[in-house]
Short mmCIF file of C-alpha atoms in Angstrom, two decimals:
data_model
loop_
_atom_site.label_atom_id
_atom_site.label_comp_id
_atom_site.label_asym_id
_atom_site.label_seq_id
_atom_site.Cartn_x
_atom_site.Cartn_y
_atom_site.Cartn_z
CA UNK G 391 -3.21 50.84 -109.78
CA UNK G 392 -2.81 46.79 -110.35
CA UNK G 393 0.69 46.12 -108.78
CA UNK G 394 2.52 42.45 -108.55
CA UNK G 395 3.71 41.79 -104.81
CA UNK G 396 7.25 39.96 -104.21
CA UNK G 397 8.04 38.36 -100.74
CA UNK G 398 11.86 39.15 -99.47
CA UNK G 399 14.00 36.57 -101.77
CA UNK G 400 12.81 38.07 -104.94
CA UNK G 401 12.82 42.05 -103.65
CA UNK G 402 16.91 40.71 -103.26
CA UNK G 403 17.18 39.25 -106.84
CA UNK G 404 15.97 42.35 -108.29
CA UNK G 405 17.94 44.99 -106.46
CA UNK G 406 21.17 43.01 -106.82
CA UNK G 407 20.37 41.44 -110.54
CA UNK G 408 18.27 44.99 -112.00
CA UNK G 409 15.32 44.09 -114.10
CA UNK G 410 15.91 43.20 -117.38
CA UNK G 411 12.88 44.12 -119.28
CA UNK G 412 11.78 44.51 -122.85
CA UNK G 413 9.57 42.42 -125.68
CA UNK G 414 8.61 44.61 -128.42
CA UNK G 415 6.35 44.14 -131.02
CA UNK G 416 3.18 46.33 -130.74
CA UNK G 417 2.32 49.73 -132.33
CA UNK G 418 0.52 52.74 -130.20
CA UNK G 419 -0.96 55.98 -130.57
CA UNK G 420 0.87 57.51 -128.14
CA UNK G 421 -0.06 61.22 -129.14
CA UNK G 422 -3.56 60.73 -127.19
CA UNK G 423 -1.70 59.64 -124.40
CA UNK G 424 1.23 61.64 -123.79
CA UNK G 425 -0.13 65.47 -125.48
CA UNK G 426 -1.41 66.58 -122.45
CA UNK G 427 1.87 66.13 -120.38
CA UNK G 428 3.99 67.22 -123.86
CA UNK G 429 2.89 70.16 -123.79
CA UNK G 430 3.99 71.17 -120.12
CA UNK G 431 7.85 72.02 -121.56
CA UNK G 432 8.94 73.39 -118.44
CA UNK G 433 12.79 74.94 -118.77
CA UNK G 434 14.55 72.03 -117.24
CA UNK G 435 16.04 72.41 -114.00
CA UNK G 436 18.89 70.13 -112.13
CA UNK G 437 18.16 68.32 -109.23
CA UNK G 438 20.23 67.84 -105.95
CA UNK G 439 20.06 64.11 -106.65
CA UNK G 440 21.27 63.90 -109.92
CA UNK G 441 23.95 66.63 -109.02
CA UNK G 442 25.35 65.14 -106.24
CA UNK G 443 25.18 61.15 -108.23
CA UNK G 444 26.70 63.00 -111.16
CA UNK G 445 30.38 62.40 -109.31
CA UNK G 446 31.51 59.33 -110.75
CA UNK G 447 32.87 57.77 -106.89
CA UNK G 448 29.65 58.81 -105.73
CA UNK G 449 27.44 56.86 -108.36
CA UNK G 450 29.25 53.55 -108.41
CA UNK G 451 28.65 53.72 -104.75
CA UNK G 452 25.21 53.80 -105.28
CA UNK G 453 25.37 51.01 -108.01
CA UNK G 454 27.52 48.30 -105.73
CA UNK G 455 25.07 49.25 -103.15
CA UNK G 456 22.08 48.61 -105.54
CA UNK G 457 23.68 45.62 -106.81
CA UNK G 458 25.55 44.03 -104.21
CA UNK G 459 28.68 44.53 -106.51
CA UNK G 460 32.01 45.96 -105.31
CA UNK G 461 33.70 47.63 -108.74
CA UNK G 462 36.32 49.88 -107.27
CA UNK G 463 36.93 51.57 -110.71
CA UNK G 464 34.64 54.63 -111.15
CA UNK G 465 35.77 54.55 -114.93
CA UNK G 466 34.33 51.24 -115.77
CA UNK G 467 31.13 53.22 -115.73
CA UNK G 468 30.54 54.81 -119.24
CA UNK G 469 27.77 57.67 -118.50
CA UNK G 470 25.34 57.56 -121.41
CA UNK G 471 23.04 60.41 -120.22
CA UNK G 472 20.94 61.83 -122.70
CA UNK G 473 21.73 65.46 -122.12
CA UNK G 474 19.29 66.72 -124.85
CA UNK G 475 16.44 64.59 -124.15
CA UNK G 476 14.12 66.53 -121.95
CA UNK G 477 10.63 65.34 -121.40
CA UNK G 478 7.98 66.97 -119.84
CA UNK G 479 10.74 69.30 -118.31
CA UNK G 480 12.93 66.74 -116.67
CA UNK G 481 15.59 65.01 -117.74
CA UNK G 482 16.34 61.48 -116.82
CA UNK G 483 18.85 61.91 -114.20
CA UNK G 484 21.41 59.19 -114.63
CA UNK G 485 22.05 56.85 -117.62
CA UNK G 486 25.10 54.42 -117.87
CA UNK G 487 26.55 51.23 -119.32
CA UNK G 488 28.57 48.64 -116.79
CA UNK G 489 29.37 44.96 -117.07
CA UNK G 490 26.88 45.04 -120.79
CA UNK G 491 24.00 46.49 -118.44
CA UNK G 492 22.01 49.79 -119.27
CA UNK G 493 21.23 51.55 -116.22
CA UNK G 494 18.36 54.27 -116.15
CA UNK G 495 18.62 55.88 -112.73
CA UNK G 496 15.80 58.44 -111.46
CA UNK G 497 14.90 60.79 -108.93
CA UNK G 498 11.57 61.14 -107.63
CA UNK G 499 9.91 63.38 -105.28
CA UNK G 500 5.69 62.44 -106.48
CA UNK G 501 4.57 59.16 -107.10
CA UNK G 502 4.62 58.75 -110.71
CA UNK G 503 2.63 55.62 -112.39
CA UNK G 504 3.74 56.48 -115.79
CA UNK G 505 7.47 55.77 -115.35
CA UNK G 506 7.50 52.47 -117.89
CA UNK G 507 6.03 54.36 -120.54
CA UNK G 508 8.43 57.71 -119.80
CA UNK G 509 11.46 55.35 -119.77
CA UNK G 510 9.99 53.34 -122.98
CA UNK G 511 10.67 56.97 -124.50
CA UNK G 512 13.95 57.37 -123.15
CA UNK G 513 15.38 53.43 -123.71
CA UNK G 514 14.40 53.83 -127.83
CA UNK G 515 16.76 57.58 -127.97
CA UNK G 516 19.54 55.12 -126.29
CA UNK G 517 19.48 52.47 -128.18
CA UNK G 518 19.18 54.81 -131.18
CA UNK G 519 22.17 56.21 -129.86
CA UNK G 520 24.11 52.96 -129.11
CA UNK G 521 23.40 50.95 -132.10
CA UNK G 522 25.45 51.24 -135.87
CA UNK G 523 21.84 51.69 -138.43
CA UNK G 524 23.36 49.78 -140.55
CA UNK G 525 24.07 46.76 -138.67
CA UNK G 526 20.24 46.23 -138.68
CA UNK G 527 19.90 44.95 -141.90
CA UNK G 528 22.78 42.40 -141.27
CA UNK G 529 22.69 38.68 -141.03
CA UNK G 530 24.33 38.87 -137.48
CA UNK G 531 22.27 39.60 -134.41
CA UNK G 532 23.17 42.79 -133.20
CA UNK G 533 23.60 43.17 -129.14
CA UNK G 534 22.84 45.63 -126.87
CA UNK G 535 23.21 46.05 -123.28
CA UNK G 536 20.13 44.65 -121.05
CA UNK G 537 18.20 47.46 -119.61
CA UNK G 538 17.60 47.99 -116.12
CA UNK G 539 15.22 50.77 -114.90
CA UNK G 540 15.38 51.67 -111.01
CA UNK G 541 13.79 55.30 -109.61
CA UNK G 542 14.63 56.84 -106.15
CA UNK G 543 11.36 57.70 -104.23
CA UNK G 544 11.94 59.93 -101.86
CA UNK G 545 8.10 61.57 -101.75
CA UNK G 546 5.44 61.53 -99.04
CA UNK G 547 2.70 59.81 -100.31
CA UNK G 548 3.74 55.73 -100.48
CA UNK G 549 4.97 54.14 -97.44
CA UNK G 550 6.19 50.90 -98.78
CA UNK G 551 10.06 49.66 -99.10
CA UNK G 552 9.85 49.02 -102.70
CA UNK G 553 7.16 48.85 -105.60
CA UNK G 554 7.36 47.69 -109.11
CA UNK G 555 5.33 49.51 -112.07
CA UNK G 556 4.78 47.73 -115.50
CA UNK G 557 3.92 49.23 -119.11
CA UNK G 558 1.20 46.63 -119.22
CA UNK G 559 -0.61 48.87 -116.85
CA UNK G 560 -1.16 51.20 -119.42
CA UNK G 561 -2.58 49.06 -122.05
CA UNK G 562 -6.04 49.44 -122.64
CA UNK G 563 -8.40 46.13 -123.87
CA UNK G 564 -5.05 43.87 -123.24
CA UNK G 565 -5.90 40.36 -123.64
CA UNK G 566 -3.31 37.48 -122.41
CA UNK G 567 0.30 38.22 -122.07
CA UNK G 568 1.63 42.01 -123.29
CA UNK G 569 4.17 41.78 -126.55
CA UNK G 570 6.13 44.74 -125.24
CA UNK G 571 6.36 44.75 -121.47
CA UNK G 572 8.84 47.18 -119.55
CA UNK G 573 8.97 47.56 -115.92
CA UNK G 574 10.57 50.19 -113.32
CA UNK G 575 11.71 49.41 -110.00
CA UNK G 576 11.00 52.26 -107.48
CA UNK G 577 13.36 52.50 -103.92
CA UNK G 578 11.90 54.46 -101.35
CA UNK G 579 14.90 55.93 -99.90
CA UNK G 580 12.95 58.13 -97.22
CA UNK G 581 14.53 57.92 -93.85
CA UNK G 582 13.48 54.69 -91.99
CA UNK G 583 13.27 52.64 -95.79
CA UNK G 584 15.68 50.07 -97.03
CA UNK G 585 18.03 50.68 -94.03
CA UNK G 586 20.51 47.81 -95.50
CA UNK G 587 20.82 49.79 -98.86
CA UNK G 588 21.19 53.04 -97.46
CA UNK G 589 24.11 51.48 -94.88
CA UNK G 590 25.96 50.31 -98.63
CA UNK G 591 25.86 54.27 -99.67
CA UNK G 592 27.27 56.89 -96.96
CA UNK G 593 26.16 59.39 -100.13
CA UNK G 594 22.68 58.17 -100.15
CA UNK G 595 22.03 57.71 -96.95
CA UNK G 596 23.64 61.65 -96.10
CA UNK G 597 20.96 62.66 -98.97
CA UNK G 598 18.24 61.09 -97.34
CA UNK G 599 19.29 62.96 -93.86
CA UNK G 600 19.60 66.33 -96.00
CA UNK G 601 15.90 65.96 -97.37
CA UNK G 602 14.26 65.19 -93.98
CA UNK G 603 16.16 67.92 -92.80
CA UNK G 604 14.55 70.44 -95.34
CA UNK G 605 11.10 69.05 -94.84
CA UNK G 606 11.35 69.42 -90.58
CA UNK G 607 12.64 73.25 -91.07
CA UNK G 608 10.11 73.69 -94.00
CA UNK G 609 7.14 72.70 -91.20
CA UNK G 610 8.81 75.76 -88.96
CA UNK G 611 9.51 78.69 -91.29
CA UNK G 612 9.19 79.76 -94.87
CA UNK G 613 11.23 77.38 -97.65
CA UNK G 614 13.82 79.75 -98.56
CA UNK G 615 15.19 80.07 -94.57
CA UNK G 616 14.24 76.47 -94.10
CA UNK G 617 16.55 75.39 -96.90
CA UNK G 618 19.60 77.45 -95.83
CA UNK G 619 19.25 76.32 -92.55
CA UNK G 620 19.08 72.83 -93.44
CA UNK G 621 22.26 73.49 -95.67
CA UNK G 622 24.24 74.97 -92.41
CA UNK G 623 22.96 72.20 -89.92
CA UNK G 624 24.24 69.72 -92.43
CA UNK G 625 27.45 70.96 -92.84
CA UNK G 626 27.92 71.92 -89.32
CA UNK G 627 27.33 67.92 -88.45
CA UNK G 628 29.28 66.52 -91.16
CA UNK G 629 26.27 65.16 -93.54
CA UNK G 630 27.32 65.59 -97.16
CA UNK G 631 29.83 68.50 -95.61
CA UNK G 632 32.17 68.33 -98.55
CA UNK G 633 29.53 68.53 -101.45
CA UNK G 634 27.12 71.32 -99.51
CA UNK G 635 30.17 73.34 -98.89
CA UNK G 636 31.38 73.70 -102.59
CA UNK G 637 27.96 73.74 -103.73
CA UNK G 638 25.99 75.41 -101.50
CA UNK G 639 24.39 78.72 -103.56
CA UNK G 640 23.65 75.85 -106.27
CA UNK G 641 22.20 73.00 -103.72
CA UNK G 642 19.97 75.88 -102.20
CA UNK G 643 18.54 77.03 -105.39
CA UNK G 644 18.10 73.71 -106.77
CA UNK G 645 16.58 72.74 -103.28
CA UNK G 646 13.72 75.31 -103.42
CA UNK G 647 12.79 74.61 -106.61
CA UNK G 648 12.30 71.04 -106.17
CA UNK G 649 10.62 71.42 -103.01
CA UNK G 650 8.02 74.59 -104.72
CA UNK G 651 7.75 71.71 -107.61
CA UNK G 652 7.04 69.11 -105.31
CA UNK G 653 4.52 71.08 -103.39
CA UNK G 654 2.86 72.30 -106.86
CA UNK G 655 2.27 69.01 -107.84
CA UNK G 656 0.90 67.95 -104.77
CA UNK G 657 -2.09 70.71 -105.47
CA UNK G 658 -2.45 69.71 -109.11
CA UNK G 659 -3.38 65.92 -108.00
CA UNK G 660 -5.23 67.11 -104.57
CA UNK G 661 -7.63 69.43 -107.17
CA UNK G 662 -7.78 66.64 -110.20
CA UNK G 663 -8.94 64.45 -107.05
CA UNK G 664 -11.23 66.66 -106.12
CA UNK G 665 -12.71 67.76 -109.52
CA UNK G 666 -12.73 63.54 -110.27
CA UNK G 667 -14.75 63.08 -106.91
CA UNK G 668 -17.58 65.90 -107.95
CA UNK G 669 -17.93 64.22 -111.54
CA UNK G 670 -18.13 60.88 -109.58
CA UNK G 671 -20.60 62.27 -107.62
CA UNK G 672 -22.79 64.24 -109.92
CA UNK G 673 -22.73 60.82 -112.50
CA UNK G 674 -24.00 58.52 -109.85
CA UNK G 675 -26.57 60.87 -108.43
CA UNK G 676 -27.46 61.28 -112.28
CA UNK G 677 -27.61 57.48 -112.97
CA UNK G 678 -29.09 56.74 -109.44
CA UNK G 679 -31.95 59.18 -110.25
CA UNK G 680 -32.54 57.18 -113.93
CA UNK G 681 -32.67 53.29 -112.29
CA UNK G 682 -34.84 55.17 -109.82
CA UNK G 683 -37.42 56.93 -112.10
CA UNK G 684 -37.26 53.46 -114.61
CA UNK G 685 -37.24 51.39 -111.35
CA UNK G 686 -40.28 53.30 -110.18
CA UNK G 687 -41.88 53.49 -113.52
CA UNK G 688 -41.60 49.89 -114.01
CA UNK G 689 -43.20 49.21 -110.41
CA UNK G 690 -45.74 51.45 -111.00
CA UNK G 691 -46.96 49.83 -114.44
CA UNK G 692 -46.75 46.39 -112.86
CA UNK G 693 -48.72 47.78 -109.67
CA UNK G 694 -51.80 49.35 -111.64
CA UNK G 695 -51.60 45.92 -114.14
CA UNK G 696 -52.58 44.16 -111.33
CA UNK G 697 -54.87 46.78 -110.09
CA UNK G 698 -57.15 46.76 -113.35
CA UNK G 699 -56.65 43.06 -113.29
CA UNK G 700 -58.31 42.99 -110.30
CA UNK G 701 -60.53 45.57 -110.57
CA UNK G 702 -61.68 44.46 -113.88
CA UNK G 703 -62.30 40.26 -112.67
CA UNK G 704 -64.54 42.23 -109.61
CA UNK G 705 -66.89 43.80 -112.59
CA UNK G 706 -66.83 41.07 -114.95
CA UNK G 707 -67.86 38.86 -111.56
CA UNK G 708 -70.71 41.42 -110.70
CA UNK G 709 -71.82 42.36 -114.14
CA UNK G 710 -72.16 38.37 -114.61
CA UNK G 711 -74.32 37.77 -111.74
CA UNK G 712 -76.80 40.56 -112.75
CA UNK G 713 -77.61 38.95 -115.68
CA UNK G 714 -77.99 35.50 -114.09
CA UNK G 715 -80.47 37.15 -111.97
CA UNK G 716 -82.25 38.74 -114.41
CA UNK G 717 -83.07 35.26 -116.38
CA UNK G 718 -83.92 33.89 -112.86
CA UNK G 719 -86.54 36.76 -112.08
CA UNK G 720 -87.83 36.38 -116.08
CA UNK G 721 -88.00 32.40 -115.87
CA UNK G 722 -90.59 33.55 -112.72
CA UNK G 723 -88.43 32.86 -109.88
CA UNK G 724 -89.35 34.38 -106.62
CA UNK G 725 -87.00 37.24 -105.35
CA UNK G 726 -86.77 35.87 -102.01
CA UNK G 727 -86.02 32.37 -104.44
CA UNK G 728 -83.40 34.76 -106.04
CA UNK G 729 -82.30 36.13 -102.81
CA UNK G 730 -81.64 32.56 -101.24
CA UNK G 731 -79.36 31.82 -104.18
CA UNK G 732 -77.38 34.78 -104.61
CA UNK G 733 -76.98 36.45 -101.22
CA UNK G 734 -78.56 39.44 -102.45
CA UNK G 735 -80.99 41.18 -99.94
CA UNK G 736 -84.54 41.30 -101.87
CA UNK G 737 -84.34 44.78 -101.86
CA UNK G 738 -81.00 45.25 -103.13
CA UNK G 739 -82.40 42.45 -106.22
CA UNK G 740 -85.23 45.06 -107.08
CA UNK G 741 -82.60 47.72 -107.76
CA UNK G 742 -80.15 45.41 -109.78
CA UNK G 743 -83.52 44.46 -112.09
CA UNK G 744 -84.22 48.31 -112.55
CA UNK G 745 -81.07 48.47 -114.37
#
């Protein structure tokens, strides 16, 4: 996966600015692409995450801590979730408009490359949503709010701080710059990753706590006593006490489904890895075998070439010297005379003039 790196200043500028992301003007088949993944319609489940950032206080925490803002008003946010958009199962978790900015806000448990293209998807029902038709065909440019895509990694597999996926990484043949570029800025919000954010967002950084928890009790016993007793250890130490108390038969459900989803897709990509590794493998024996056998074929042409060259100059050179001493011997040359000038023994002359 091509990825752009960013030293420290700009990783600041795009937490606390968003990313404001999209050219249009390209059409694509995306029926090819997506079918595969369409066609997993899972019944949609909710997630702790999107539960617990569902609280108005609790999400324009997150947001000033994202941001670096410090809006006090919970009801300047205007939530614009798409509650009837589900996509391969999952809703996006958070959408909402402050200060003329669209926010897309997602969970994420598995590293998932195809986020720019998923929220592509989900921006165009928003917009659809947000704008008046009609004011399309107007003279007057019609405004919307700037998008601004951000997911919450909270998986196993990347270590890093921060990443940033683009829909150019999708494109197939692209030649210069992309006319519709889109991209998604992942957190890690593991334990241990962006410590300053997660110091901006008690709710966050209790979440994070909650998670590890689940995962250390999940190593120990089976997931459905691991979760509860993650639940009762958080409670009992005051980490998201409030919301695990008057949630807790919903937080535990929700908790072992993610985790059994989680672990699910873990399997699918360690057997599509495997399954990619034997085709690798069989294709390059396969294509190894045919330079070989052409390789060798080619050798062995150029090899006996040179052989009949050879062999052929050796019996044109003796054939030729037989019949130079057969004009000597019939102009009445002596064989020792012959012998002399040849090198031949006399008696191996008297056997080349019986032939």
């Amino acid at each position: 996966m091509a990825r752009r790196k960013h030293n420290a200043a700009v990783k600041r500028k795009l937490i606390a600015k968003g990313n404001n992301n999209v050219k249009m003007d390209r059409n694509a088949d995306l029926k090819s692409y997506a079918g595969k993944e369409i066609r997993a319609n899972r019944k949609y489940k909710d997630t702790v995450f999107r539960m617990l950032f569902s609280d108005r206080e609790n999400l324009l925490s997150l947001y000033n801590a994202v941001n670096g803002s410090s809006y006090e008003n919970s009801d300047a946010l205007e939530i614009v979730t798409l509650e009837n958009a589900v996509y391969m199962g999952m809703k996006n978790d958070l959408a909402f408009i402050v200060d003329m900015g669209l926010f897309l806000y997602e969970h994420q448990s598995t590293y998932n490359p195809n986020m720019p293209l998923r929220d592509l998807f989900y921006i165009s029902g928003e917009y659809q949503k947000l704008v008046n038709h009609k004011s399309l065909y107007s003279s007057a440019l019609q405004k919307i709010p700037a998008p601004n895509f951000i997911v919450f990694y909270n998986g196993t597999e990347r270590e890093e701080d921060y990443w940033i996926n683009y829909l150019s990484e999708s494109y197939e043949n692209l030649s210069g710059e992309p006319n519709l570029e889109l991209k998604v800025l992942t957190l890690n919000i593991n334990e241990g990753h962006n410590r300053e954010l997660m110091e901006q967002c008690q709710s966050l950084r209790e979440y994070a706590q909650y998670v590890a928890k689940v995962r250390e009790y999940a190593r120990e016993s089976d997931l459905d006593t691991a979760v509860e007793q993650a639940v009762d250890d958080c409670i009992q130490n005051g980490v998201l006490a409030e919301f695990l108390r008057k949630h807790k038969s919903e937080v535990i459900a929700m908790s072992i489904f993610e985790y059994d989803k989680e672990e699910e897709e873990r399997k699918l990509r360690e057997a599509e890895y495997e399954a990619g590794y034997n085709s690798g493998k069989q294709d390059g024996y396969n294509s190894g075998k045919q330079d070989g056998y052409n390789s060798g074929k080619q050798d062995g042409y150029n090899s006996g070439k040179q052989d009949g060259y050879n062999s052929g100059k050796q019996d044109g050179f003796t054939e030729g010297k037989c019949e130079i001493i057969h004009l000597m011997f019939d102009a009445g040359e002596s064989l020792e005379k012959i012998a002399q000038y040849t090198g031949y023994k006399v008696e191996e002359l008297k056997n080349l003039l019986k032939k």
